[in-house]
mmCIF file of C-alpha atoms in Angstrom:
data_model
loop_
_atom_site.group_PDB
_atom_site.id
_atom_site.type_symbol
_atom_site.label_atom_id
_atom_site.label_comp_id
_atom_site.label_asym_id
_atom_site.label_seq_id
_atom_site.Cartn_x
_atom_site.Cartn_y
_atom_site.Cartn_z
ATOM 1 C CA UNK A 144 -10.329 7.512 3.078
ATOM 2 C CA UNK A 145 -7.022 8.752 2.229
ATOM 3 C CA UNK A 146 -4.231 5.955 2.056
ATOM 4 C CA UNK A 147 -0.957 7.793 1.350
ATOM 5 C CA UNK A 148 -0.471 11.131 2.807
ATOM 6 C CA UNK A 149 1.900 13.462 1.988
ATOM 7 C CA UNK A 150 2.063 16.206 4.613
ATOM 8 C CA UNK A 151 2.683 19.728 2.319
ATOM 9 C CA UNK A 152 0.638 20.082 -1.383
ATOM 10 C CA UNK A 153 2.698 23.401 -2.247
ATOM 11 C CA UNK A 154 5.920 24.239 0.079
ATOM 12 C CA UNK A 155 8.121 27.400 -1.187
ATOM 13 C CA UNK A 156 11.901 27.298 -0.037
ATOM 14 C CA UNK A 157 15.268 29.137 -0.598
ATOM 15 C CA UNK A 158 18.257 27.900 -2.518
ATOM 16 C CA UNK A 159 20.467 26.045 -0.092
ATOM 17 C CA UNK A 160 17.956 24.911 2.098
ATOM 18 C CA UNK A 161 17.676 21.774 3.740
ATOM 19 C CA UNK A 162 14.119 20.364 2.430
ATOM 20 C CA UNK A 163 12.158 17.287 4.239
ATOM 21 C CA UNK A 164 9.058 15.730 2.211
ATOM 22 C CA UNK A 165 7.164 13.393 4.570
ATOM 23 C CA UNK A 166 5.217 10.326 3.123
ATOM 24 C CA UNK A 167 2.873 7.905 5.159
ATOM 25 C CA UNK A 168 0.713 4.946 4.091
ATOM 26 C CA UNK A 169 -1.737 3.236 6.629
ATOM 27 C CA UNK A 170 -1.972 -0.117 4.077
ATOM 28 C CA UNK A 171 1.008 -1.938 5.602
ATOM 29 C CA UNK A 172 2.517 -1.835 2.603
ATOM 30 C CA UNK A 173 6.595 -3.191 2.210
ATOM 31 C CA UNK A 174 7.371 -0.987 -0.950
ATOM 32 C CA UNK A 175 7.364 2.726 -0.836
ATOM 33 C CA UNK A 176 8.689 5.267 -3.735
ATOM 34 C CA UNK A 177 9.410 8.946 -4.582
ATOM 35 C CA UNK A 178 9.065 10.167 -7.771
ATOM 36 C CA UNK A 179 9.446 13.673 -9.405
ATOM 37 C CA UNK A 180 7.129 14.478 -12.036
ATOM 38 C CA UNK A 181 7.999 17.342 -14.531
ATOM 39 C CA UNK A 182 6.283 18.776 -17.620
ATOM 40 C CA UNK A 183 7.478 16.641 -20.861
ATOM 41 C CA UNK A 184 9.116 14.182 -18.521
ATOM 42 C CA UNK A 185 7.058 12.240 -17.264
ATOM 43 C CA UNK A 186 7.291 10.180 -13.955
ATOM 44 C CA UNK A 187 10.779 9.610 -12.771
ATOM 45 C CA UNK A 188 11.790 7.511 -9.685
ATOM 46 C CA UNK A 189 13.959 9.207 -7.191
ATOM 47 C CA UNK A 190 14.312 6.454 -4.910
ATOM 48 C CA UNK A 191 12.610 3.501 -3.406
ATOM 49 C CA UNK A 192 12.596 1.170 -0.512
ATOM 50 C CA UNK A 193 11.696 -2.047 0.234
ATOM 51 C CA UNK A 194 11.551 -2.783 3.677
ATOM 52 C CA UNK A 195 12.549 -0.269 7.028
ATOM 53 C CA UNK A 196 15.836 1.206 6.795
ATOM 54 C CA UNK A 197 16.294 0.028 3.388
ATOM 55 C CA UNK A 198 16.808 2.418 0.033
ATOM 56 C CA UNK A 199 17.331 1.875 -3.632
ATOM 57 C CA UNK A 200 18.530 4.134 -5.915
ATOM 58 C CA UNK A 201 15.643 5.312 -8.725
ATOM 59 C CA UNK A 202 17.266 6.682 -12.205
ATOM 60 C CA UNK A 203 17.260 10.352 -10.634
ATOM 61 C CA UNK A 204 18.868 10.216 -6.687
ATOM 62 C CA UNK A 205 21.390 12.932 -7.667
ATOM 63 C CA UNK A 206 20.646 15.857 -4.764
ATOM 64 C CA UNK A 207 18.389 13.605 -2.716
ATOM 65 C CA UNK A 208 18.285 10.972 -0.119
ATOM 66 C CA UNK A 209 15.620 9.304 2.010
ATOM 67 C CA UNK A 210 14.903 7.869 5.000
ATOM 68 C CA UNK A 211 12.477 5.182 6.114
ATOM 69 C CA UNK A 212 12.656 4.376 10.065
ATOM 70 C CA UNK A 213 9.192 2.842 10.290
ATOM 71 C CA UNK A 214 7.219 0.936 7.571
ATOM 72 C CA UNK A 215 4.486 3.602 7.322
ATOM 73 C CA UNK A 216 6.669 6.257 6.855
ATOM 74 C CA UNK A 217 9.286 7.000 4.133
ATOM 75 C CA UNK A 218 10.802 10.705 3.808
ATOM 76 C CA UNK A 219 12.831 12.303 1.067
ATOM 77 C CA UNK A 220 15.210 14.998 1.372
ATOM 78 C CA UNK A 221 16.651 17.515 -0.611
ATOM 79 C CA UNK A 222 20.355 18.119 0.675
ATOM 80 C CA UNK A 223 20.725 21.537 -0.606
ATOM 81 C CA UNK A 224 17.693 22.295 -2.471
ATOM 82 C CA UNK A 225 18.159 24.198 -5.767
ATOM 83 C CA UNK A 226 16.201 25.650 -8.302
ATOM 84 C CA UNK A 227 16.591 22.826 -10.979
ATOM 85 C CA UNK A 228 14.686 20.821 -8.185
ATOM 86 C CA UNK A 229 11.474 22.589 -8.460
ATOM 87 C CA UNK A 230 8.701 20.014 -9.454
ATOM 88 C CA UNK A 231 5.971 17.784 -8.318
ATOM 89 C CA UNK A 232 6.644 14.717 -6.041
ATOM 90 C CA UNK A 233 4.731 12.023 -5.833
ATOM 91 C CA UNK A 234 4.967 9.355 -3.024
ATOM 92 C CA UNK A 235 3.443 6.204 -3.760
ATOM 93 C CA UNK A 236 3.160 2.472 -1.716
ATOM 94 C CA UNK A 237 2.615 -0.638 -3.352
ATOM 95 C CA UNK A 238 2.096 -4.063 -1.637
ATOM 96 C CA UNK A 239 5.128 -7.114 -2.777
ATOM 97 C CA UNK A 240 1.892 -9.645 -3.267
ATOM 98 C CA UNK A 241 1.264 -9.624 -7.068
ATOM 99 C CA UNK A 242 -1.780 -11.772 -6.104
ATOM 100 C CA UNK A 243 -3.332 -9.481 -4.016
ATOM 101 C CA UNK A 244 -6.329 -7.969 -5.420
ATOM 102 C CA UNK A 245 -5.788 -4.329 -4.712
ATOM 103 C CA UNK A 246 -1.954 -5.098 -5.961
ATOM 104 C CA UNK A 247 -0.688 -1.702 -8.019
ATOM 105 C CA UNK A 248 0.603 1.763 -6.829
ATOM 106 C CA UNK A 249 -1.354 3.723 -4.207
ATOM 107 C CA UNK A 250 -0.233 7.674 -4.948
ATOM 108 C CA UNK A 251 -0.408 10.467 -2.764
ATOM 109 C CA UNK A 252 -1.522 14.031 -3.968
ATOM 110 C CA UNK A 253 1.793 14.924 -4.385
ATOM 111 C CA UNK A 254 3.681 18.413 -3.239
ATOM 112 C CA UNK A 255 4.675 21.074 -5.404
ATOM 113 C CA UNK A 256 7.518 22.318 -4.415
ATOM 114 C CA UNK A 257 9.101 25.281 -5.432
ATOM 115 C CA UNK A 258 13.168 26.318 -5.059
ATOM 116 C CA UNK A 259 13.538 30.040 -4.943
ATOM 117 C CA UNK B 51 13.404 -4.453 -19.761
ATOM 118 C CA UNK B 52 9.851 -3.253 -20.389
ATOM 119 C CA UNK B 53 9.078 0.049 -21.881
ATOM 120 C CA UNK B 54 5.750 2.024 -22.311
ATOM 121 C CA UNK B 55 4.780 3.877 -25.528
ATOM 122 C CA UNK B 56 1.823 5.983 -25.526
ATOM 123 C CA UNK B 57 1.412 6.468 -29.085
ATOM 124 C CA UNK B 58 -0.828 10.250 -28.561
ATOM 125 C CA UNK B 59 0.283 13.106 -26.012
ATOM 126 C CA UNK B 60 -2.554 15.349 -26.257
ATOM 127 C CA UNK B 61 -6.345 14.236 -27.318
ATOM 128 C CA UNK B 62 -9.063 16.580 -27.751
ATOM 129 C CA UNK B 63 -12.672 15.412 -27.556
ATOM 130 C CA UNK B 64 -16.280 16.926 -27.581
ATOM 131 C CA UNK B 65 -18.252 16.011 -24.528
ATOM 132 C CA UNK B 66 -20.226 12.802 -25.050
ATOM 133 C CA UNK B 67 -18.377 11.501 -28.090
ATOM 134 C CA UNK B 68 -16.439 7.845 -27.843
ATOM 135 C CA UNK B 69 -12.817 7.581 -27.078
ATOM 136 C CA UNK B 70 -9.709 5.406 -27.090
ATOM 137 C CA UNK B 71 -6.368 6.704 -25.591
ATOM 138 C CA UNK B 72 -3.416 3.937 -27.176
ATOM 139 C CA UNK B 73 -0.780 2.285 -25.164
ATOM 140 C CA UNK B 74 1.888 -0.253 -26.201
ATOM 141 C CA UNK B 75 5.014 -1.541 -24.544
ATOM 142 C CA UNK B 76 7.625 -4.015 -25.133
ATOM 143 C CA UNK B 77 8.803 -6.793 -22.680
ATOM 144 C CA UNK B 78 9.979 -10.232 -23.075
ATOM 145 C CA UNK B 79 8.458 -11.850 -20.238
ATOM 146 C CA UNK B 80 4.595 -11.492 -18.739
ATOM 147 C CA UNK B 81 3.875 -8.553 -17.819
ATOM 148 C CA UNK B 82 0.455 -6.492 -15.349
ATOM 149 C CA UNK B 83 -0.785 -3.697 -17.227
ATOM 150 C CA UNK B 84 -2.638 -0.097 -15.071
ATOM 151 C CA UNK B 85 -3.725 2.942 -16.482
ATOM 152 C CA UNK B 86 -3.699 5.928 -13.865
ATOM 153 C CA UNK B 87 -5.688 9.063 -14.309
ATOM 154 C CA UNK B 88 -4.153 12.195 -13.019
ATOM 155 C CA UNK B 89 -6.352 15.535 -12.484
ATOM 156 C CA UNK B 90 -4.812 18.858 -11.966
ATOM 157 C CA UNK B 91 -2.829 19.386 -9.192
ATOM 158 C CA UNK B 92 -3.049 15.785 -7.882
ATOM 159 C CA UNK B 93 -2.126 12.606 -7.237
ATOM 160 C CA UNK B 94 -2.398 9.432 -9.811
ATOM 161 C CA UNK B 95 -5.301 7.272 -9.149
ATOM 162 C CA UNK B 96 -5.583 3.989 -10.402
ATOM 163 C CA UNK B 97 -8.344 3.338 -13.246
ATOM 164 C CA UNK B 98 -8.180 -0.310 -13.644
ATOM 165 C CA UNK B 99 -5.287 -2.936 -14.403
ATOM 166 C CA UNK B 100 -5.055 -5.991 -16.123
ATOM 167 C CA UNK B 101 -3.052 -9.115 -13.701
ATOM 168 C CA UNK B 102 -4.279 -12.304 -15.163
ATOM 169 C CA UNK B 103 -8.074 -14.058 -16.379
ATOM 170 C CA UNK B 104 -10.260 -11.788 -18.875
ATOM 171 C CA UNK B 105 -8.391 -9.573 -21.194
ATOM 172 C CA UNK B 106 -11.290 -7.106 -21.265
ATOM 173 C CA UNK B 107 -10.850 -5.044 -17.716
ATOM 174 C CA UNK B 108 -13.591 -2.066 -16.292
ATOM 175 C CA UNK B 109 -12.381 0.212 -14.119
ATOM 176 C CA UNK B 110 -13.935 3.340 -13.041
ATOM 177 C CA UNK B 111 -15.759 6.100 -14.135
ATOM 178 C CA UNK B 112 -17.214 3.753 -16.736
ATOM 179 C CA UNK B 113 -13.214 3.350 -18.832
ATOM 180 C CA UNK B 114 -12.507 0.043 -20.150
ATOM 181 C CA UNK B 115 -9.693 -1.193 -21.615
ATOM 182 C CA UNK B 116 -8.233 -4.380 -23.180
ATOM 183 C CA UNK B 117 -4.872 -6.268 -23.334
ATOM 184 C CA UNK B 118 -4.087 -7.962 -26.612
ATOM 185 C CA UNK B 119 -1.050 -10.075 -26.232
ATOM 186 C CA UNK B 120 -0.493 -10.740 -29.731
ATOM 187 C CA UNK B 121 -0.139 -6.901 -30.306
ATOM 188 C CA UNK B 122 1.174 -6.096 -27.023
ATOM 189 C CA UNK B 123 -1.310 -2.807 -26.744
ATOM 190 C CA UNK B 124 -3.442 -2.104 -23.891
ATOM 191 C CA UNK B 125 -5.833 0.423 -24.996
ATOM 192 C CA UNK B 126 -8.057 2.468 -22.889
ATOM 193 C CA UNK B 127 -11.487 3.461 -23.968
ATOM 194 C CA UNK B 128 -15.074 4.741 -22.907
ATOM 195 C CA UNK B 129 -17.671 5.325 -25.334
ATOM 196 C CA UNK B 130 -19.095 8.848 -23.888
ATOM 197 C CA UNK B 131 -17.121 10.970 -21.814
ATOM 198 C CA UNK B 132 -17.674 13.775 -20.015
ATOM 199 C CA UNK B 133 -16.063 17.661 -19.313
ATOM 200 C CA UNK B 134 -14.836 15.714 -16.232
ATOM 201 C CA UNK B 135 -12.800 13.324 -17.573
ATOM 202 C CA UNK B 136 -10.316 16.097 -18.899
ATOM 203 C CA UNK B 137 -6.894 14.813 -16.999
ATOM 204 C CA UNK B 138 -3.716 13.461 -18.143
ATOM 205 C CA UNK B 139 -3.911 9.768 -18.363
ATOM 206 C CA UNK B 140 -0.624 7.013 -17.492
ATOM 207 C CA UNK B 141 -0.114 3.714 -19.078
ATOM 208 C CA UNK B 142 1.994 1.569 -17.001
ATOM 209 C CA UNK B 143 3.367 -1.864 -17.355
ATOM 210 C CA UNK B 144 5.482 -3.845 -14.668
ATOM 211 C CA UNK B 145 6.731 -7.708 -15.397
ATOM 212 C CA UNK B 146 5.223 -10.366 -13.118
ATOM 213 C CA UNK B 147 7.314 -11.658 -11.109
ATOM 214 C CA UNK B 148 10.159 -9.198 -11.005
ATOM 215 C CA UNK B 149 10.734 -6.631 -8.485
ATOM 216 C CA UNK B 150 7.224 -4.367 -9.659
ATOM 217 C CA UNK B 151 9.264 -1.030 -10.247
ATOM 218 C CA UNK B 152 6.461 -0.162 -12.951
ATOM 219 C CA UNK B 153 7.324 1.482 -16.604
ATOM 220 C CA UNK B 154 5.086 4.606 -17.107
ATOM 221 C CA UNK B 155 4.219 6.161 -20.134
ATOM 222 C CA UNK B 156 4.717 9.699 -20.693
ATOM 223 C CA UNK B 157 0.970 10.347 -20.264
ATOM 224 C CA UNK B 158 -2.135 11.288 -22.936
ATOM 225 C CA UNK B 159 -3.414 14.673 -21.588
ATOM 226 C CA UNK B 160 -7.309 14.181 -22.499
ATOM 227 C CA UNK B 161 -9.149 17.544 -23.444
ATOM 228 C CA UNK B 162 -12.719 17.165 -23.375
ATOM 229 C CA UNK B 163 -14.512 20.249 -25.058
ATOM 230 C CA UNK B 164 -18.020 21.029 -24.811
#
């Protein structure tokens, strides 16, 4: 029963290219993120949103923007992609009801994309 | 703000022996605690978090872990793991009633031998 869904696990592209990284979540959640995730890093948030056509800035959003039309779906893109950009993304959804039982991050399998 | 430190980056284990992978963080008001679990080439998946009530929390795949306030750890343990449970492992901490943008850890990569 997969929850978050993130629609490429590996996706090669060329320097310059315009780069789309799809995210949906069937739990009706309100938060959605993007997060990049490199070796010796750690997790780092790219950007989030809290509602439909809303966006916050993460501590990373240099060379990226998103896009979130419809509560189930939030989508980052990469501008111009370049090679420092090649990494792991995560997409994760998160419900705003701290008293919720299943309250916490729900991550997708992430994409691996590479910037050639 | 909170911050997460996980105090080991890399823990190597032989199959069936006990094990505790250490988290602490820092924040000044209450705070929910998770630990993720991440295997290669994946996605995090939640193990178990600590909201409110008992301090001792299971989760899956038979980890436990406990929040001690006084020492602000959160310490994840199980007492016989398996070649299975080799994955890198997230603390995380958000504060309760703030906007939950969670604080992760830099992540204990687990390395169970047999």
């Amino acid at each position: 029963d997969v929850k978050v869904t993130q629609s490429s696990r590996y996706l090669v592209k060329r320097t310059g290219e315009k780069v789309f990284l799809e995210c949906v979540q069937d739990m009706d959640h309100e938060n959605m993120f993007w997060y990049r995730q490199d070796p010796g890093l750690g997790l780092r948030l790219i950007y989030f949103s809290y509602d439909v056509k809303m966006k916050e800035k993460g501590d990373i959003p240099e060379g990226y923007s998103v896009s979130r039309e419809k509560k189930e779906r939030f989508s980052l893109i990469l501008e111009s992609a370049s090679t420092n950009q090649t990494s792991m993304y995560l997409c994760a959804s998160s419900s705003l009801n701290e008293g919720a039982s299943n309250y916490g991050y729900t991550f997708g399998s992430g994409t691996r994309l590479t910037v050639v | 703000a909170q911050s997460v430190t996980q105090l080991d980056s890399q823990v190597p284990v032989f199959e069936e022996a006990p094990v505790e992978l250490r988290c602490n963080y820092s924040s000044s008001v209450s705070v929910y605690l998770f630990w993720y679990v991440q295997y290669p080439n994946q996605g995090l998946q939640l193990l178990l978090k600590y909201l409110s009530g008992s301090t001792l929390v299971k989760g899956i795949n038979g980890f436990e872990a406990e929040f001690n306030k006084s020492q602000t750890s959160f310490h994840l343990r199980k007492p016989s793991v398996h070649i299975s449970d080799t994955a890198e492992y997230f603390c995380a901490v958000s504060e309760s009633g703030g906007s939950y943008i969670p604080t992760f850890g830099r992540g204990t990569s687990l390395i169970v031998h047999p």
